[in-house]
Short mmCIF file of C-alpha atoms in Angstrom, two decimals:
data_model
loop_
_atom_site.label_atom_id
_atom_site.label_comp_id
_atom_site.label_asym_id
_atom_site.label_seq_id
_atom_site.Cartn_x
_atom_site.Cartn_y
_atom_site.Cartn_z
CA MET E 17 19.02 55.26 162.10
CA ILE E 18 17.02 53.78 164.99
CA LEU E 19 13.86 55.43 163.70
CA ASN E 20 14.56 53.89 160.30
CA ILE E 21 14.89 50.42 161.83
CA ILE E 22 11.65 50.79 163.80
CA LEU E 23 9.80 51.96 160.70
CA LYS E 24 11.18 49.08 158.64
CA GLY E 25 10.23 46.63 161.40
CA LEU E 26 6.64 47.89 161.44
CA ILE E 27 6.43 47.64 157.64
CA LEU E 28 7.75 44.08 157.88
CA LEU E 29 5.22 43.04 160.55
CA LEU E 30 2.30 44.51 158.62
CA GLY E 31 3.49 43.06 155.32
CA ALA E 32 4.13 39.62 156.78
CA PHE E 33 0.68 39.65 158.41
CA ILE E 34 -1.21 40.60 155.26
CA PHE E 35 0.86 38.31 153.01
CA GLN E 36 0.77 35.16 155.13
CA VAL E 37 -2.86 35.48 156.25
CA SER E 38 -4.06 35.89 152.66
CA LEU E 39 -1.81 33.01 151.59
CA SER E 40 -3.19 30.68 154.25
CA GLY E 41 -6.70 31.71 153.22
CA PHE E 42 -5.77 30.91 149.63
CA SER E 43 -4.37 27.54 150.75
CA ARG E 44 -7.78 26.72 152.27
CA LYS E 45 -9.18 27.31 148.80
CA VAL E 46 -6.53 24.98 147.32
CA VAL E 47 -7.41 22.23 149.79
CA ALA E 48 -11.10 22.75 149.01
CA ARG E 49 -10.48 22.32 145.28
CA ILE E 50 -8.50 19.11 145.95
CA GLN E 51 -11.52 17.79 147.86
CA LYS E 52 -13.87 18.93 145.05
CA ARG E 53 -15.42 21.69 147.13
CA TYR E 54 -15.88 25.37 146.45
CA GLY E 55 -14.12 26.58 149.57
CA PRO E 56 -14.20 29.90 151.46
CA VAL E 57 -13.08 33.24 150.06
CA PHE E 58 -9.35 33.93 150.34
CA TRP E 59 -9.81 36.66 152.96
CA GLN E 60 -11.65 34.23 155.27
CA ASN E 61 -8.66 34.04 157.64
CA PHE E 62 -8.77 37.81 158.18
CA ARG E 63 -12.41 37.45 159.21
CA ASP E 64 -11.57 34.63 161.62
CA ILE E 65 -8.71 36.53 163.25
CA PHE E 66 -10.62 39.81 163.60
CA LYS E 67 -13.71 38.02 164.88
CA PHE E 68 -11.62 36.54 167.68
CA LEU E 69 -10.01 39.90 168.43
CA PHE E 70 -13.47 41.50 168.71
CA LYS E 71 -14.81 38.78 170.99
CA GLU E 72 -15.34 39.22 174.70
CA THR E 73 -12.55 37.63 176.71
CA SER E 74 -13.51 36.96 180.28
CA ILE E 75 -11.65 33.74 180.98
CA SER E 76 -8.10 33.74 182.28
CA HIS E 77 -6.20 31.04 184.11
CA GLY E 78 -3.70 33.17 185.97
CA PHE E 79 -0.59 35.20 185.28
CA ILE E 80 1.47 32.50 183.51
CA PHE E 81 -1.41 31.86 181.12
CA ASP E 82 -1.52 35.54 180.05
CA PHE E 83 2.23 36.06 180.07
CA GLY E 84 3.03 32.97 178.01
CA VAL E 85 0.79 34.14 175.17
CA LEU E 86 2.53 37.52 175.04
CA MET E 87 5.95 35.84 175.28
CA ALA E 88 5.15 33.59 172.33
CA PHE E 89 3.84 36.53 170.29
CA GLY E 90 6.75 38.83 171.15
CA GLY E 91 9.39 36.16 170.64
CA THR E 92 8.03 35.30 167.21
CA MET E 93 7.86 38.95 166.17
CA ALA E 94 11.45 39.45 167.32
CA THR E 95 12.60 36.46 165.26
CA LEU E 96 10.94 37.85 162.16
CA ILE E 97 13.34 40.82 162.16
CA PHE E 98 16.48 38.70 161.72
CA LEU E 99 15.57 37.13 158.39
CA PRO E 100 16.53 38.51 154.98
CA TYR E 101 13.59 38.88 152.57
CA GLY E 102 15.21 39.26 149.18
CA SER E 103 16.72 42.74 149.20
CA PHE E 104 14.80 43.74 152.34
CA GLU E 105 16.68 43.47 155.64
CA VAL E 106 15.46 45.29 158.74
CA ILE E 107 18.91 45.62 160.33
CA PRO E 108 21.45 45.38 157.48
CA GLY E 109 24.01 42.62 158.08
CA GLN E 110 22.24 41.21 161.14
CA THR E 111 20.83 37.99 159.71
CA ASN E 112 22.44 35.21 161.69
CA PHE E 113 21.03 31.70 161.39
CA ILE E 114 21.94 30.79 164.96
CA VAL E 115 20.11 33.84 166.34
CA VAL E 116 17.01 32.86 164.38
CA ILE E 117 17.05 29.28 165.68
CA TYR E 118 17.71 30.53 169.21
CA LEU E 119 14.89 33.07 169.22
CA LEU E 120 12.45 30.72 167.50
CA ALA E 121 12.48 28.48 170.58
CA ILE E 122 11.12 31.35 172.72
CA GLY E 123 7.82 31.23 170.85
CA LEU E 124 7.33 27.52 171.43
CA LEU E 125 8.46 27.75 175.07
CA GLY E 126 6.07 30.62 175.77
CA MET E 127 3.27 28.62 174.26
CA ALA E 128 4.26 25.59 176.36
CA MET E 129 4.32 27.65 179.56
CA SER E 130 0.98 29.22 178.86
CA ALA E 131 -0.74 25.99 177.88
CA VAL E 132 0.53 24.18 180.97
CA GLY E 133 -0.67 27.16 183.03
CA SER E 134 -4.21 26.49 181.85
CA ALA E 135 -4.12 23.15 183.76
CA ASN E 136 -6.11 21.32 181.12
CA PRO E 137 -4.95 17.71 180.55
CA ASN E 138 -5.53 17.98 176.79
CA ALA E 139 -3.22 20.99 176.65
CA SER E 140 -0.51 19.13 178.59
CA ILE E 141 -0.74 16.16 176.24
CA GLY E 142 -0.56 18.44 173.21
CA ILE E 143 2.46 20.33 174.50
CA SER E 144 4.32 17.15 175.45
CA ARG E 145 3.68 15.85 171.93
CA ALA E 146 4.88 19.11 170.38
CA LEU E 147 8.12 19.11 172.36
CA THR E 148 8.72 15.41 171.65
CA GLN E 149 8.22 16.03 167.96
CA MET E 150 10.64 18.96 168.16
CA LEU E 151 13.37 16.46 169.11
CA GLY E 152 12.60 14.65 165.89
CA TYR E 153 12.69 17.44 163.30
CA GLU E 154 15.37 19.71 164.78
CA LEU E 155 18.20 17.18 164.51
CA PRO E 156 18.15 16.40 160.77
CA PHE E 157 17.37 20.04 159.89
CA LEU E 158 20.28 21.34 161.96
CA ILE E 159 22.73 18.76 160.52
CA VAL E 160 21.91 19.87 156.97
CA ALA E 161 22.06 23.56 157.94
CA LEU E 162 25.42 23.10 159.70
CA VAL E 163 26.88 21.43 156.61
CA ILE E 164 25.81 24.43 154.52
CA MET E 165 27.30 26.83 157.07
CA TYR E 166 30.58 24.85 157.23
CA ILE E 167 30.98 24.82 153.44
CA ASN E 168 30.23 28.54 153.13
CA LYS E 169 32.31 29.41 156.24
CA SER E 170 29.53 31.72 157.45
CA SER E 171 26.40 31.52 159.56
CA SER E 172 24.91 34.73 158.20
CA LEU E 173 21.86 34.10 156.05
CA GLY E 174 22.64 37.18 153.96
CA VAL E 175 26.08 35.79 153.03
CA LEU E 176 24.58 32.36 152.28
CA VAL E 177 22.06 33.99 149.94
CA GLN E 178 24.80 35.98 148.16
CA ASN E 179 26.92 32.83 147.71
CA GLN E 180 23.94 30.99 146.26
CA ILE E 181 23.22 33.81 143.79
CA GLN E 182 26.83 33.51 142.57
CA ASN E 183 27.34 29.74 142.68
CA GLY E 184 23.85 28.28 142.13
CA TRP E 185 21.17 27.21 144.57
CA ASN E 186 21.88 24.70 147.32
CA ILE E 187 18.89 22.61 146.25
CA TRP E 188 20.90 21.57 143.16
CA SER E 189 24.19 20.98 144.98
CA MET E 190 22.61 19.03 147.87
CA PRO E 191 19.20 17.65 146.79
CA ILE E 192 18.90 14.97 149.50
CA GLY E 193 19.51 17.57 152.21
CA ALA E 194 16.91 19.85 150.67
CA GLY E 195 14.35 17.03 150.79
CA VAL E 196 15.17 16.34 154.44
CA ALA E 197 14.84 20.03 155.30
CA PHE E 198 11.54 20.26 153.41
CA VAL E 199 10.03 17.43 155.47
CA SER E 200 11.50 18.93 158.66
CA VAL E 201 9.85 22.28 157.92
CA MET E 202 6.56 20.46 157.44
CA GLY E 203 7.08 19.01 160.91
CA MET E 204 7.85 22.47 162.32
CA LEU E 205 4.66 23.88 160.84
CA GLY E 206 2.57 20.97 162.13
CA LYS E 207 1.31 20.11 158.66
CA LYS E 208 -0.70 16.96 158.11
CA PRO E 209 1.43 13.88 158.67
CA PHE E 210 2.99 15.59 161.69
CA ASP E 211 -0.06 17.29 163.23
CA SER E 212 -0.46 15.03 166.25
CA PRO E 213 0.17 17.97 168.69
CA ILE E 214 -3.00 19.75 167.57
CA ALA E 215 -5.15 16.75 166.61
CA PRO E 216 -8.68 18.21 166.93
CA ALA E 217 -10.64 14.96 166.97
CA GLU E 218 -8.31 13.30 169.43
CA ILE E 219 -7.22 15.82 172.09
CA ALA E 220 -9.54 18.75 171.21
CA SER E 221 -6.95 20.91 169.40
CA GLY E 222 -4.27 20.24 172.02
CA PRO E 223 -2.42 23.29 173.38
CA LEU E 224 -5.13 25.66 172.10
CA VAL E 225 -7.91 23.96 174.05
CA GLU E 226 -8.37 26.65 176.72
CA TYR E 227 -7.80 29.75 174.59
CA SER E 228 -10.70 31.92 173.65
CA GLY E 229 -11.37 35.36 172.25
CA LYS E 230 -8.35 37.63 172.02
CA TYR E 231 -5.89 34.96 173.19
CA LEU E 232 -6.80 32.76 170.25
CA GLY E 233 -6.66 35.70 167.84
CA ILE E 234 -3.13 36.56 169.01
CA LEU E 235 -2.03 32.93 168.75
CA MET E 236 -3.41 32.66 165.21
CA ILE E 237 -1.33 35.69 164.19
CA GLN E 238 1.66 34.17 166.00
CA HIS E 239 1.27 30.95 164.06
CA ASP E 240 1.21 32.88 160.79
CA PHE E 241 4.40 34.75 161.74
CA ALA E 242 6.08 31.45 162.70
CA THR E 243 5.11 30.08 159.29
CA VAL E 244 6.81 33.06 157.62
CA ILE E 245 10.00 32.37 159.58
CA GLU E 246 10.16 28.62 158.95
CA VAL E 247 9.29 28.65 155.26
CA GLY E 248 11.49 31.74 154.86
CA LEU E 249 14.42 29.83 156.38
CA PHE E 250 13.97 27.06 153.81
CA VAL E 251 13.79 29.54 150.94
CA ASN E 252 16.91 31.34 152.15
CA LEU E 253 18.94 28.19 152.78
CA PHE E 254 18.06 26.18 149.67
CA LEU E 255 16.36 28.31 147.03
CA GLY E 256 18.78 31.21 147.04
CA GLY E 257 16.58 33.73 148.83
CA GLY E 258 15.84 36.24 146.14
CA GLN E 259 17.33 39.34 144.60
CA THR E 260 14.10 41.28 145.14
CA VAL E 261 11.23 40.97 147.60
CA ILE E 262 8.95 39.82 144.77
CA GLY E 263 11.33 37.00 143.81
CA PHE E 264 11.46 35.89 147.43
CA ALA E 265 7.67 35.97 147.68
CA ILE E 266 7.21 33.84 144.54
CA LYS E 267 9.59 31.14 145.82
CA TYR E 268 7.86 31.30 149.21
CA ILE E 269 4.41 30.83 147.66
CA VAL E 270 5.59 27.83 145.62
CA VAL E 271 7.11 26.10 148.66
CA TYR E 272 4.12 26.81 150.90
CA ILE E 273 1.48 25.68 148.41
CA LEU E 274 3.49 22.52 147.71
CA MET E 275 3.47 21.75 151.44
CA VAL E 276 -0.27 22.36 151.64
CA ILE E 277 -0.95 20.08 148.67
CA ILE E 278 1.22 17.28 150.10
CA SER E 279 -0.33 17.57 153.54
CA SER E 280 -3.89 17.61 152.22
CA PHE E 281 -3.86 13.95 151.21
CA LEU E 282 -1.87 12.40 154.03
CA PRO E 283 -3.20 10.92 157.28
CA ARG E 284 -1.77 11.61 160.72
CA PHE E 285 1.25 9.97 162.36
CA LYS E 286 1.20 9.04 166.01
CA VAL E 287 3.85 11.07 167.83
CA GLU E 288 6.22 8.14 168.34
CA GLU E 289 5.84 7.22 164.68
CA SER E 290 6.76 10.71 163.55
CA VAL E 291 9.83 10.84 165.79
CA LYS E 292 10.83 7.40 164.55
CA PHE E 293 10.33 8.59 160.97
CA PHE E 294 12.53 11.63 161.47
CA TRP E 295 15.27 9.70 163.23
CA LYS E 296 15.26 6.73 160.89
CA TRP E 297 14.90 8.39 157.48
CA GLY E 298 15.58 12.07 158.16
CA LEU E 299 18.69 11.55 160.24
CA SER E 300 20.24 8.85 158.03
CA LEU E 301 19.61 10.81 154.82
CA ALA E 302 20.98 13.98 156.45
CA LEU E 303 24.14 12.11 157.47
CA ILE E 304 24.55 10.67 153.95
CA GLN E 305 24.20 14.18 152.52
CA ALA E 306 26.72 15.47 155.05
CA ILE E 307 29.29 12.80 154.11
CA ILE E 308 28.83 13.42 150.35
CA SER E 309 28.97 17.22 150.58
CA LEU E 310 31.89 17.35 153.02
CA GLY E 311 33.73 14.73 150.93
CA ILE E 312 33.38 16.80 147.75
CA TYR E 313 34.31 19.98 149.63
CA LEU E 314 37.38 18.57 151.38
CA ILE E 315 38.72 16.68 148.34
CA MET O 26 -21.58 58.29 167.94
CA TYR O 27 -21.57 57.68 164.20
CA THR O 28 -18.18 55.93 164.27
CA LYS O 29 -19.41 53.72 167.09
CA LYS O 30 -22.38 52.67 164.99
CA LEU O 31 -20.17 52.02 161.96
CA MET O 32 -17.76 49.96 164.10
CA LYS O 33 -20.64 47.89 165.40
CA LYS O 34 -21.86 47.26 161.86
CA ILE O 35 -18.36 46.16 160.73
CA LYS O 36 -18.02 43.86 163.74
CA ASN O 37 -21.39 42.28 163.04
CA ILE O 38 -20.54 41.67 159.38
CA ILE O 39 -17.24 40.02 160.34
CA ARG O 40 -18.94 37.90 163.01
CA GLY O 41 -21.66 36.81 160.64
CA HIS O 42 -19.21 35.45 158.10
CA SER O 43 -16.93 33.58 160.45
CA LEU O 44 -18.90 31.12 162.55
CA PHE O 45 -17.13 28.35 164.41
CA MET O 46 -19.57 25.65 165.33
CA LEU O 47 -19.65 23.26 168.24
CA HIS O 48 -22.08 20.49 167.40
CA TYR O 49 -23.48 18.80 170.44
CA CYS O 50 -24.57 15.51 168.90
CA THR O 51 -27.16 14.06 171.21
CA GLY O 52 -29.72 12.58 168.88
CA CYS O 53 -30.00 11.35 165.34
CA GLY O 54 -29.49 14.86 163.90
CA ALA O 55 -25.75 14.45 163.75
CA ILE O 56 -26.05 12.17 160.75
CA GLU O 57 -27.11 15.06 158.51
CA LEU O 58 -24.04 17.12 159.39
CA PRO O 59 -21.25 15.19 157.58
CA PRO O 60 -22.82 15.67 154.12
CA THR O 61 -23.36 19.35 154.96
CA MET O 62 -19.72 19.80 155.88
CA THR O 63 -18.06 17.75 153.16
CA SER O 64 -17.81 18.04 149.40
CA ARG O 65 -21.47 17.73 148.45
CA PHE O 66 -22.89 20.76 150.22
CA ASP O 67 -19.68 22.42 151.51
CA MET O 68 -20.58 24.45 154.56
CA GLU O 69 -17.10 26.02 154.67
CA ARG O 70 -17.89 28.39 151.80
CA LEU O 71 -20.22 30.27 154.18
CA GLY O 72 -17.35 30.54 156.66
CA ILE O 73 -18.75 27.89 158.99
CA ALA O 74 -16.23 25.42 160.35
CA PRO O 75 -16.47 22.75 163.04
CA MET O 76 -14.49 23.43 166.20
CA ALA O 77 -13.36 21.07 168.92
CA THR O 78 -13.86 22.99 172.15
CA PRO O 79 -16.53 25.33 173.58
CA ARG O 80 -13.92 28.02 174.26
CA GLN O 81 -13.27 28.56 170.56
CA ALA O 82 -16.82 28.14 169.31
CA ASP O 83 -19.48 30.72 168.41
CA ILE O 84 -22.48 28.50 167.68
CA LEU O 85 -23.81 25.74 169.88
CA LEU O 86 -25.66 23.37 167.63
CA VAL O 87 -28.00 21.10 169.61
CA THR O 88 -28.86 18.24 167.28
CA GLY O 89 -31.89 16.31 168.42
CA TYR O 90 -33.61 15.46 171.67
CA LEU O 91 -32.12 16.32 175.04
CA SER O 92 -32.58 14.04 177.99
CA VAL O 93 -32.45 15.66 181.41
CA LYS O 94 -28.93 14.34 181.98
CA THR O 95 -27.53 15.76 178.73
CA LEU O 96 -29.30 19.09 179.33
CA ARG O 97 -27.00 19.69 182.27
CA ARG O 98 -23.92 19.14 180.09
CA VAL O 99 -25.32 21.44 177.43
CA ILE O 100 -25.82 24.19 180.01
CA TYR O 101 -22.22 23.80 181.23
CA THR O 102 -20.99 23.89 177.64
CA TYR O 103 -23.02 26.98 176.83
CA GLU O 104 -21.71 28.84 179.85
CA GLN O 105 -18.11 28.05 178.91
CA MET O 106 -18.47 29.78 175.55
CA GLN O 107 -17.35 33.39 175.06
CA SER O 108 -19.83 36.10 174.70
CA PRO O 109 -21.17 36.76 171.24
CA LYS O 110 -22.59 33.23 171.05
CA TRP O 111 -25.64 31.70 169.46
CA VAL O 112 -27.68 28.56 169.97
CA VAL O 113 -29.25 26.74 167.05
CA GLY O 114 -31.99 24.23 167.79
CA PHE O 115 -31.88 21.47 165.23
CA GLY O 116 -34.84 19.25 164.41
CA SER O 117 -38.34 18.99 165.82
CA CYS O 118 -37.17 17.56 169.13
CA THR O 119 -35.76 20.88 170.29
CA ILE O 120 -38.97 22.73 169.35
CA ASN O 121 -41.70 20.63 170.94
CA GLY O 122 -40.22 17.28 171.87
CA GLY O 123 -40.80 15.63 168.50
CA ILE O 124 -41.55 11.95 168.74
CA TYR O 125 -40.34 11.96 172.34
CA TYR O 126 -42.97 14.49 173.43
CA ASP O 127 -44.42 12.24 176.16
CA SER O 128 -41.19 10.70 177.38
CA TYR O 129 -40.51 10.99 181.10
CA SER O 130 -36.81 11.75 180.71
CA THR O 131 -36.53 14.27 177.89
CA ILE O 132 -37.24 17.99 177.84
CA ASN O 133 -39.68 19.28 175.27
CA GLU O 134 -38.84 22.95 174.75
CA LEU O 135 -35.17 23.93 174.59
CA ASP O 136 -36.10 27.61 174.63
CA LEU O 137 -37.07 27.44 178.29
CA TYR O 138 -33.53 26.55 179.35
CA LEU O 139 -31.23 28.20 176.79
CA PRO O 140 -31.86 31.22 174.52
CA VAL O 141 -32.34 29.70 171.08
CA ASP O 142 -31.63 32.11 168.22
CA LEU O 143 -32.74 29.92 165.36
CA TYR O 144 -34.68 26.70 164.91
CA ILE O 145 -34.22 24.41 161.94
CA ALA O 146 -37.42 22.39 161.77
CA GLY O 147 -37.73 18.89 160.36
CA CYS O 148 -37.24 15.30 161.35
CA MET O 149 -34.48 15.33 160.20
CA PRO O 150 -33.81 18.57 158.28
CA ARG O 151 -32.03 17.94 154.99
CA PRO O 152 -28.64 19.56 154.31
CA GLU O 153 -30.39 22.14 152.10
CA ALA O 154 -32.55 23.13 155.06
CA ILE O 155 -29.47 23.41 157.27
CA ILE O 156 -27.66 25.65 154.77
CA ASN O 157 -30.81 27.75 154.45
CA GLY O 158 -31.08 28.03 158.21
CA PHE O 159 -27.50 29.12 158.57
CA SER O 160 -27.89 31.80 155.91
CA ARG O 161 -30.88 33.10 157.92
CA LEU O 162 -28.68 33.12 161.04
CA ILE O 163 -25.96 35.06 159.18
CA GLU O 164 -28.59 37.61 158.10
CA LYS O 165 -29.82 37.94 161.66
CA ILE O 166 -26.31 38.44 163.04
CA GLU O 167 -25.51 41.07 160.41
CA ASN O 168 -28.66 43.02 161.32
CA ASP O 169 -27.87 42.67 165.04
CA ASN O 170 -31.07 40.74 165.71
CA ALA O 171 -29.49 37.57 167.09
CA ASP O 172 -29.07 38.66 170.69
CA GLY O 173 -30.01 35.55 172.65
CA TRP O 174 -26.81 35.77 174.69
CA LYS O 175 -27.83 39.25 175.90
CA HIS O 176 -31.26 37.91 176.74
CA TYR O 177 -29.71 35.09 178.75
CA ARG O 178 -27.55 37.54 180.67
CA ASP O 179 -30.47 39.87 181.45
CA ASN O 180 -32.99 37.17 182.38
CA ARG O 181 -30.61 34.86 184.18
CA LYS O 182 -33.00 34.36 187.10
CA TRP O 183 -35.82 33.12 184.90
CA TYR O 184 -33.60 30.68 183.02
CA LYS O 185 -32.03 29.39 186.23
CA LYS O 186 -35.48 28.85 187.72
CA ASN O 187 -36.50 26.77 184.72
CA GLN O 188 -33.26 24.81 184.75
CA LYS O 189 -33.59 24.04 188.44
CA HIS O 190 -37.16 22.93 187.91
CA VAL O 191 -36.05 19.95 185.78
CA LEU O 192 -32.56 19.34 187.11
CA GLY O 193 -33.31 19.74 190.78
CA ASP O 194 -30.76 21.19 193.15
CA SER O 195 -27.98 19.22 191.46
CA LEU O 196 -27.49 21.92 188.80
CA TYR O 197 -24.19 23.12 190.18
CA THR O 198 -22.68 19.79 191.13
CA THR O 199 -20.63 17.92 188.59
CA ARG O 200 -22.24 14.52 189.04
#
């Protein structure tokens, strides 16, 4: 039983790594075609990650700096286990939304700890922007998710997926909420209008400024795992998960490429603008959706 | 022994096709880089991408002349980079001083102070020349010939002597 779970977990980590890294390489190609370029090959991101893992790493900024990187990586890998991927669940029945949201914060906090440990002012600015922006996107996303959980009387993602397969996807029953969640997930991923935490031309790639060699390789893998979790949450909550792993993967690819296309022609918000955007439009639309859905459900 | 050799070959191939570039824009050379990076000549298809900080970069691209003051910053930047790292001298100014060859405040030969792996000659080199130069650098890295960083580590005394000769004793102070 335990051996089975460990084996499934390893398969999941390897599969998520290969899938998401090739997909983000492919998305570089998509962006290149939008800008009328040829673009790199789709396995370019594997080259980048392995190059960093093979690099010499002689710079460290103390214990917190090292530990925070491992905490972010471990926390993200642990979160990955609690998501249903179509018919594939690592621990059957253990797919609670609240656990996922709770564990997801560990990754960001580890990153924050580590970046502040590097004592670089650019890193501090980047982390403060990332945490400020978190205040913006979490609130509307959680309101929409709580409405779904209240209507279905369950916080288990597996049950939500089963209900959607029977009753139709949530994107049709609550379209405004789905839009709000889509934009919130773009904020979580740091895609283009909301990429002020890692603005390369402004604060020299923000929290990542002091990382080199193996640290940066690990953080690139961590970012890819976090992408799997956040886009996977959207697919499970609104697009009905999937009956098979392949169905899940197709929905995932559609959502991710749509986000990449949208973000490739938008400029960057300042951090206060993005928080204002989320609180003004995201929050009000989420509340409208909550009133409509709860009204229909209670009447 | 054989696996070690194979591993080294694989590492070199991966390194050659993923080059993150820190362009130190001192002179006029920087103006040729935007067309090389963007849609017209598209440097990204070779796996070369611009990077914001020296910690994450593999190539230090010195574009144009270096005055004595900027040389000090370039040396700091180079020493912050992580170890398989390469320096590309860009334009005539880094080879022999170019049109500033008799200026009192610029250095003429970059190779005396930092180990240059590849020069791209011209005043200024066109984007085609830059792409050509980078494909030569990729070839050199794949064949394990681009080992300037090893040379710098082994002959540190000689390089430091040259650096001190122009910078004076202020090499290790920040201002």
